[in-house]
PDB file of C-alpha atoms in Angstrom:
ATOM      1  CA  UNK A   1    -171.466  23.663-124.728  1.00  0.00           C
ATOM      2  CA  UNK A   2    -174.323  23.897-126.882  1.00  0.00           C
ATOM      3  CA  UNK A   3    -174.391  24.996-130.488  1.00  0.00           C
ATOM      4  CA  UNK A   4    -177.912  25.588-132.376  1.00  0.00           C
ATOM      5  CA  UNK A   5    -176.461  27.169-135.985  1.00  0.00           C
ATOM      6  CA  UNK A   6    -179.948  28.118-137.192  1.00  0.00           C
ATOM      7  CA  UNK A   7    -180.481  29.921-134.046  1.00  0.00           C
ATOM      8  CA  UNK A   8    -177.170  31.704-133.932  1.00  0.00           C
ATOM      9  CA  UNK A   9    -176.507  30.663-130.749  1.00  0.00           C
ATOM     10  CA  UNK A  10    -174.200  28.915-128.982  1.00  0.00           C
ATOM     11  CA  UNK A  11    -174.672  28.484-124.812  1.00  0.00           C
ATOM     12  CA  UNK A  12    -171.492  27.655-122.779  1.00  0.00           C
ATOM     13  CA  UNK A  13    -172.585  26.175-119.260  1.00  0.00           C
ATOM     14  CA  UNK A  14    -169.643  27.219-116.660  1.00  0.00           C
ATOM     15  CA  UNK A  15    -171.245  25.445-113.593  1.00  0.00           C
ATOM     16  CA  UNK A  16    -173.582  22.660-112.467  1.00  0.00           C
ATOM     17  CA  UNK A  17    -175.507  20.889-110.131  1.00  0.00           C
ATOM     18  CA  UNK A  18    -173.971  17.773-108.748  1.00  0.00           C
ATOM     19  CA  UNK A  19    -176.780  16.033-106.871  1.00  0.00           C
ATOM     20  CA  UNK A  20    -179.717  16.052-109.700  1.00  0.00           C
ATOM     21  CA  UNK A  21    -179.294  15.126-113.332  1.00  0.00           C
ATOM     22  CA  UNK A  22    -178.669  17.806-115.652  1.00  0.00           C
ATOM     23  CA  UNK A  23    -181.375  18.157-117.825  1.00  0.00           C
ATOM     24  CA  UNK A  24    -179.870  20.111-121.263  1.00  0.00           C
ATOM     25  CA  UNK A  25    -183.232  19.856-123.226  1.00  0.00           C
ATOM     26  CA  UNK A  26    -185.029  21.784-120.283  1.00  0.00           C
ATOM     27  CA  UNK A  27    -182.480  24.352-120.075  1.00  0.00           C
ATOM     28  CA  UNK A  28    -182.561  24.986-123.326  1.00  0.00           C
ATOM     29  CA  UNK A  29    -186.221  25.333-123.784  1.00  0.00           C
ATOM     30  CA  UNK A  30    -185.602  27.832-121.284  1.00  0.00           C
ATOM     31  CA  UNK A  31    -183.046  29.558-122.796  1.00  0.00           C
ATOM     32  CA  UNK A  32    -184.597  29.720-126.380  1.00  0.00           C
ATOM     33  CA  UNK A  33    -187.305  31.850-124.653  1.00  0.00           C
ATOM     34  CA  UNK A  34    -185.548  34.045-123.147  1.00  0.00           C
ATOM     35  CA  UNK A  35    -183.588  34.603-125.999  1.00  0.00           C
ATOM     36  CA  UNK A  36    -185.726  36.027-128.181  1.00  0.00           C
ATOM     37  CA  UNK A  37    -185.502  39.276-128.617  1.00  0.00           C
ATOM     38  CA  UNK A  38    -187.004  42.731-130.804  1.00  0.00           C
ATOM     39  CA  UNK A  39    -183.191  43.746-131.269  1.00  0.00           C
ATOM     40  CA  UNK A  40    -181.370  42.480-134.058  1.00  0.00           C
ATOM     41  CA  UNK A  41    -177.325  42.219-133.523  1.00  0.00           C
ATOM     42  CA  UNK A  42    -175.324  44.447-136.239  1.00  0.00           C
ATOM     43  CA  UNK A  43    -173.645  41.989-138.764  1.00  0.00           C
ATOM     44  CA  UNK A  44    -170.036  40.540-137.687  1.00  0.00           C
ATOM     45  CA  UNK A  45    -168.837  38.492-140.693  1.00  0.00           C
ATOM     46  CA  UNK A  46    -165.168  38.212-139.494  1.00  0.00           C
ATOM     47  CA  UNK A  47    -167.049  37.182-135.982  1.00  0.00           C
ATOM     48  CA  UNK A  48    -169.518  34.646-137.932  1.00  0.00           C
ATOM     49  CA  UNK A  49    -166.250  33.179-139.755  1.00  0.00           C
ATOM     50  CA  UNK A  50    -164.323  32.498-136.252  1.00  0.00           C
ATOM     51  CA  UNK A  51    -167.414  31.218-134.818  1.00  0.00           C
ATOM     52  CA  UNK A  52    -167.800  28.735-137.716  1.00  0.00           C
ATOM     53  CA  UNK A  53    -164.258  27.227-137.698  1.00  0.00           C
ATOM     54  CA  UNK A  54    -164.364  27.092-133.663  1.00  0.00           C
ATOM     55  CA  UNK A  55    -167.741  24.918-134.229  1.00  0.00           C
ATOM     56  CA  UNK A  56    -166.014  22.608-137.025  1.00  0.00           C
ATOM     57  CA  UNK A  57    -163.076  22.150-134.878  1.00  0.00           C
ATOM     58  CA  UNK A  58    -165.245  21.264-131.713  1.00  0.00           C
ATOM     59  CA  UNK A  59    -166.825  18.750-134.383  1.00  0.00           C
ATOM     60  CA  UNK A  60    -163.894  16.965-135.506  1.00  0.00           C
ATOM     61  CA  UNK A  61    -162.639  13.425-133.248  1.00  0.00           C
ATOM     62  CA  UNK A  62    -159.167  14.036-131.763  1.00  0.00           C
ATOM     63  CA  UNK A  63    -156.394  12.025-132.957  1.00  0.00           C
ATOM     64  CA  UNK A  64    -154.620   9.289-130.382  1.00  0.00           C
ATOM     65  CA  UNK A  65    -151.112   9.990-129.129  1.00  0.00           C
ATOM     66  CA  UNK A  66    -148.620   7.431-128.709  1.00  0.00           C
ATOM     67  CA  UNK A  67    -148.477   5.524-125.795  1.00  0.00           C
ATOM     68  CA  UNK A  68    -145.636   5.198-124.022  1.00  0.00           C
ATOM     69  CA  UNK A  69    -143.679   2.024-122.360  1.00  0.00           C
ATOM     70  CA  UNK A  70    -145.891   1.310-119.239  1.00  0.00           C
ATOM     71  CA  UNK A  71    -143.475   0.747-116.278  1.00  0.00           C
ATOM     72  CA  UNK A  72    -142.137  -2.078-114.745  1.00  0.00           C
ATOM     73  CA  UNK A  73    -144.694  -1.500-111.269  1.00  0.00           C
ATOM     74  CA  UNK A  74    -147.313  -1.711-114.245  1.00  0.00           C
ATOM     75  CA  UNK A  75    -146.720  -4.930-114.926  1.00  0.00           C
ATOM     76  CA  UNK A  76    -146.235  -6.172-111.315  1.00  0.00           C
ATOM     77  CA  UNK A  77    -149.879  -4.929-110.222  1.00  0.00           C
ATOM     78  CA  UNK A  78    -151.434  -5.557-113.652  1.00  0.00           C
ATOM     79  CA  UNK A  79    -154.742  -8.152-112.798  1.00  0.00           C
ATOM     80  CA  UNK A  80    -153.685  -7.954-109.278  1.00  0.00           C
ATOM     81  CA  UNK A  81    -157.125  -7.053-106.644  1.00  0.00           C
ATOM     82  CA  UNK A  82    -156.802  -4.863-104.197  1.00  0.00           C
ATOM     83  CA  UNK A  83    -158.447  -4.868-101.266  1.00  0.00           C
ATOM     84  CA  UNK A  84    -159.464  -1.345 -99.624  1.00  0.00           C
ATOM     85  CA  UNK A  85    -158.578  -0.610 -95.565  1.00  0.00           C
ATOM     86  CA  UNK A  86    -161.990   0.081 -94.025  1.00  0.00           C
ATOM     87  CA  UNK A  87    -160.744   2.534 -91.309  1.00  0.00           C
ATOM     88  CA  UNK A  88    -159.083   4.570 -94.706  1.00  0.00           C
ATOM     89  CA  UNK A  89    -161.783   4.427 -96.881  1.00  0.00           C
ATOM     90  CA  UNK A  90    -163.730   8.010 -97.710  1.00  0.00           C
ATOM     91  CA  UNK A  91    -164.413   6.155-101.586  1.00  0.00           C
ATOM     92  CA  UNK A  92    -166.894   3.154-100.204  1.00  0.00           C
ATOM     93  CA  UNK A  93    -164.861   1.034-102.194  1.00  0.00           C
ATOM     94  CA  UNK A  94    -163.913  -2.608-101.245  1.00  0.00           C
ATOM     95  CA  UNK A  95    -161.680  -3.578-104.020  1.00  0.00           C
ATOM     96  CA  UNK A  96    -160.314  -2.348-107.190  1.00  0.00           C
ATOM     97  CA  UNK A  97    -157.929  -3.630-109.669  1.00  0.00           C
ATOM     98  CA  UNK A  98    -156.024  -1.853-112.653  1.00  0.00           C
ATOM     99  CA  UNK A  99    -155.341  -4.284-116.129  1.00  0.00           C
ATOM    100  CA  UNK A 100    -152.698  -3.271-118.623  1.00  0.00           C
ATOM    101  CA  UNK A 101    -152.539  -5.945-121.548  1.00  0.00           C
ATOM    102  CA  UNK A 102    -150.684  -4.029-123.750  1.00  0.00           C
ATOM    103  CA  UNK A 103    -151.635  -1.305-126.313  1.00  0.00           C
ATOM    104  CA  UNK A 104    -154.085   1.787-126.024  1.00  0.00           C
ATOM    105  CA  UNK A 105    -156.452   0.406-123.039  1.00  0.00           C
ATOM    106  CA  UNK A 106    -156.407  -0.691-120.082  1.00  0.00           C
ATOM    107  CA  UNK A 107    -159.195  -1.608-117.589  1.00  0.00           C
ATOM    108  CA  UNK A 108    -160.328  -0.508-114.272  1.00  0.00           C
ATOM    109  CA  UNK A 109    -162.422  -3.246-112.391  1.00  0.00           C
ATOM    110  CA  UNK A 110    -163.985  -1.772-109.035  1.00  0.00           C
ATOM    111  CA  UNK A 111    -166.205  -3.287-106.426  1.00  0.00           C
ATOM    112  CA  UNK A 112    -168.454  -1.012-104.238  1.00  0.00           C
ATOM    113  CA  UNK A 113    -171.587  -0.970-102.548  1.00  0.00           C
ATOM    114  CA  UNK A 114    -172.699  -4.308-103.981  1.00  0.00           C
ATOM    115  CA  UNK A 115    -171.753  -3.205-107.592  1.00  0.00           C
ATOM    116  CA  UNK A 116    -168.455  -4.744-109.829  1.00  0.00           C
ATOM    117  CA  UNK A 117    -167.812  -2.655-112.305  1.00  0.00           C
ATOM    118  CA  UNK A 118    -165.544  -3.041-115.252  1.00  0.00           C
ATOM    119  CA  UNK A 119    -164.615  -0.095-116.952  1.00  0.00           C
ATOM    120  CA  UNK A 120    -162.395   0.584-120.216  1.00  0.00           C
ATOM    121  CA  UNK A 121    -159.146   3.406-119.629  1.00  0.00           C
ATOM    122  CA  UNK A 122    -157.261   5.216-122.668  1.00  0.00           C
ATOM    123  CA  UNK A 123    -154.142   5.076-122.561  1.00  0.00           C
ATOM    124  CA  UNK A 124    -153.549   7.449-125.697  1.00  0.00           C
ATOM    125  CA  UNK A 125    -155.264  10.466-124.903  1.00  0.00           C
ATOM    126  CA  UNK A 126    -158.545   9.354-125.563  1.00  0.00           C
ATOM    127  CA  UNK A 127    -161.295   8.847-123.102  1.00  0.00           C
ATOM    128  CA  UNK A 128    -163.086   5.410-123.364  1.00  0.00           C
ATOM    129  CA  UNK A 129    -167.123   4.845-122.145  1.00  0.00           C
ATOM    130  CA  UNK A 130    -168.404   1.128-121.573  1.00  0.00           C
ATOM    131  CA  UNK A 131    -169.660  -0.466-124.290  1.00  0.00           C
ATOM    132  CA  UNK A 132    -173.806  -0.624-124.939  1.00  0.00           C
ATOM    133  CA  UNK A 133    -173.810  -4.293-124.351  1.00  0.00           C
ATOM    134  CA  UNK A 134    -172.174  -3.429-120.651  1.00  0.00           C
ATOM    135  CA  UNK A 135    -175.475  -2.248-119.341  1.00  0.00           C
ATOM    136  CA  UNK A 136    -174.031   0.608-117.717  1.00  0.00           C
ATOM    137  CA  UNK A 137    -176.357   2.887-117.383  1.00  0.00           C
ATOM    138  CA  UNK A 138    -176.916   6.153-119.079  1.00  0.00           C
ATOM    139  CA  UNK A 139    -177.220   8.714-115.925  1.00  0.00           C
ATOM    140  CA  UNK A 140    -173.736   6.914-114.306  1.00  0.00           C
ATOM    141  CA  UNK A 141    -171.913   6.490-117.983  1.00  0.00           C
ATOM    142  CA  UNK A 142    -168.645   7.604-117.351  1.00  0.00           C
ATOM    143  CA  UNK A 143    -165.592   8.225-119.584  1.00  0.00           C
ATOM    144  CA  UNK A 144    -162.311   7.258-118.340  1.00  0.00           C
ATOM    145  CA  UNK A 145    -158.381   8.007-119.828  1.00  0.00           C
ATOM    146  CA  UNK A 146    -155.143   7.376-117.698  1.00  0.00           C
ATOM    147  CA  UNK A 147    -151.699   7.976-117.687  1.00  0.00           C
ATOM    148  CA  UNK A 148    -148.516   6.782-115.967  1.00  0.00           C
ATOM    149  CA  UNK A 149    -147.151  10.091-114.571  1.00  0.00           C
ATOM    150  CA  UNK A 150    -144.220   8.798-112.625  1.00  0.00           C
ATOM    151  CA  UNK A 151    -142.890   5.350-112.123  1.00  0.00           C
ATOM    152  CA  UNK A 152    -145.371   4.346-109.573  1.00  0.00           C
ATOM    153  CA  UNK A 153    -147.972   7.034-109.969  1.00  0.00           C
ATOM    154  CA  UNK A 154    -150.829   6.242-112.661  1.00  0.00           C
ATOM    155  CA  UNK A 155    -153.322   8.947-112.785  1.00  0.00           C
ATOM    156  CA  UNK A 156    -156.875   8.281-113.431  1.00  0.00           C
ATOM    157  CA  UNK A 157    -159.305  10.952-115.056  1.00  0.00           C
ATOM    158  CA  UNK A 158    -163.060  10.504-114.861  1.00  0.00           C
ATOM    159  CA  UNK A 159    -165.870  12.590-116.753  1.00  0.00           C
ATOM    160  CA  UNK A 160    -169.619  11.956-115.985  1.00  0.00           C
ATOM    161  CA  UNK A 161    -170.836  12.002-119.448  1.00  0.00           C
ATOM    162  CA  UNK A 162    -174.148  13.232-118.716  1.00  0.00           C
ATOM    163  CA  UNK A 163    -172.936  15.363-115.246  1.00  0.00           C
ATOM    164  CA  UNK A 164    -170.581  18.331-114.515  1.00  0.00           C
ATOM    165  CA  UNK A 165    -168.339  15.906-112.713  1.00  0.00           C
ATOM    166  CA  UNK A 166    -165.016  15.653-113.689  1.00  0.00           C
ATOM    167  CA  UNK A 167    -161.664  14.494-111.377  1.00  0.00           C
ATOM    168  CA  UNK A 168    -158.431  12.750-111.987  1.00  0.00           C
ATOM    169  CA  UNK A 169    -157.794  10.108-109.017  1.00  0.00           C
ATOM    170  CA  UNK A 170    -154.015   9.380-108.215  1.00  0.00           C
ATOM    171  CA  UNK A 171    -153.114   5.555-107.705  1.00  0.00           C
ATOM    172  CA  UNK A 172    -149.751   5.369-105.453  1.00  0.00           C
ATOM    173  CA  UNK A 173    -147.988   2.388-105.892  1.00  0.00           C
ATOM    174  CA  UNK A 174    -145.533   1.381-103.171  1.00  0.00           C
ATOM    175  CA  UNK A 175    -145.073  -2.175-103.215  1.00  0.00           C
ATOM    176  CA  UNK A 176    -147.931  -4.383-101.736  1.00  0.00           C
ATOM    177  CA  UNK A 177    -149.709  -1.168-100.573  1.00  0.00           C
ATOM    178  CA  UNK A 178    -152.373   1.312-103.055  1.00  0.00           C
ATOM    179  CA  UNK A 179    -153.042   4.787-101.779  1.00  0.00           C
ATOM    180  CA  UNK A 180    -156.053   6.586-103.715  1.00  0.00           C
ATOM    181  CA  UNK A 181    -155.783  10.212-103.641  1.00  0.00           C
ATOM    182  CA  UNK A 182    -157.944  12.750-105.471  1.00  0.00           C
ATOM    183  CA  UNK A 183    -155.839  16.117-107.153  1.00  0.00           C
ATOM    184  CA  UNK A 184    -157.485  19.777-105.648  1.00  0.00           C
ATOM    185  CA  UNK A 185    -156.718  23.031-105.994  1.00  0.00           C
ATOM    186  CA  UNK A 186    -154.715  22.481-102.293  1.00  0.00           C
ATOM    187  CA  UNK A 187    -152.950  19.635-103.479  1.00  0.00           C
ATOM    188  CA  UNK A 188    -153.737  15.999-103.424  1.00  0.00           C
ATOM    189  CA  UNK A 189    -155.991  14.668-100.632  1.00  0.00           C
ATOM    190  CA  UNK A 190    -155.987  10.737 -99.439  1.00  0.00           C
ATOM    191  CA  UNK A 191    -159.493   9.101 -99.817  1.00  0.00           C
ATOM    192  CA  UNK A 192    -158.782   5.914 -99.439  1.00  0.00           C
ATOM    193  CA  UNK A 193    -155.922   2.899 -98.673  1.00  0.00           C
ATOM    194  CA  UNK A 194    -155.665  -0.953-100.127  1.00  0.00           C
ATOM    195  CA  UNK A 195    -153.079  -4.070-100.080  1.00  0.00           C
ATOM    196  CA  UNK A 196    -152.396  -6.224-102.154  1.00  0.00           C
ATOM    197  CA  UNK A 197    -154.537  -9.422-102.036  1.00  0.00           C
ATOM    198  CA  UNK A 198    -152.375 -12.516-102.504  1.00  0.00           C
TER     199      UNK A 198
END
């Protein structure tokens, strides 16, 4: 979403594309064009006074929730690698590993396609992004948050800052064995199996 106040306009974008970067500032050079227009809209102040509080609200940093005990399969796998089965393996990934220290973060550490990448996970709501000094870079940034949602079910969501990619991965636990399955509208698909790695 997009709000330009002197303008009087606010663009929501309901779709995207997935294989080229999404370029706002072209969009909206775009869309500033087209929007011009002879006509002027009757005045809405009621409308205007909605439309101010929404923006304000959009504005303001959300507030942590608590975070709850982990459970006890959390601290069994916690810093432990896992290596991904190559015949069940739609991800690319060779090994990933989940760290919960204690408190509102935990991190995801993934190897794939030559890359080992550490990334920071909220655990209290709140999505966390890799720090500057990471080197991520900007067009892959991504913001992760996660939650326990059963015993031995943590779920993982993902937002491509600068995409229109967002998913929530589902790590089964079930003692030396990790299944990685992705949530759609059909129900939850398997991408990918690991083990353990003692």
């Amino acid at each position: 979403m997009v709000v330009v106040p002197d303008q009087g306009l606010v663009v929501v974008f309901t779709a995207g594309h997935q294989q080229d970067p999404f370029d706002v500032k072209l969009i909206m050079q775009s869309f500033f064009f087209e929007a011009a227009s002879p006509y002027v809209l009757p005045d809405h102040p009621e409308g205007v006074t909605r439309l101010n509080d929404k923006v304000l609200a959009v504005g303001e940093a959300p507030e942590p929730e608590p975070v709850p005990a982990l459970p006890e399969i959390a601290l069994t796998i916690s810093g432990k690698t896992f290596e991904m089965l190559e015949m069940e393996n739609q991800l690319g990934w060779k090994e990933v590993k989940l760290t919960f220290p204690g408190g509102s973060e935990a991190s995801f550490f993934l190897v794939a396609e030559g890359l080992e990448i550490e990334f920071p996970v909220g655990l209290d709501g709140l999505f966390r992004i890799p720090s500057e000094e990471s080197g991520f870079p900007e067009e892959f940034l991504v913001a992760m948050r996660g939650w326990w949602e059963t015993e031995n079910i943590f779920q993982l969501e993902y937002d491509v800052v600068y995409g229109m990619e967002r998913n929530i991965l589902l790590f089964v636990f079930e003692g030396d064995l990790l299944e990685v399955q992705v949530i759609t509208p059909q129900g939850s698909i398997t991408l990918a199996k690991g083990v353990i790695r003692e």
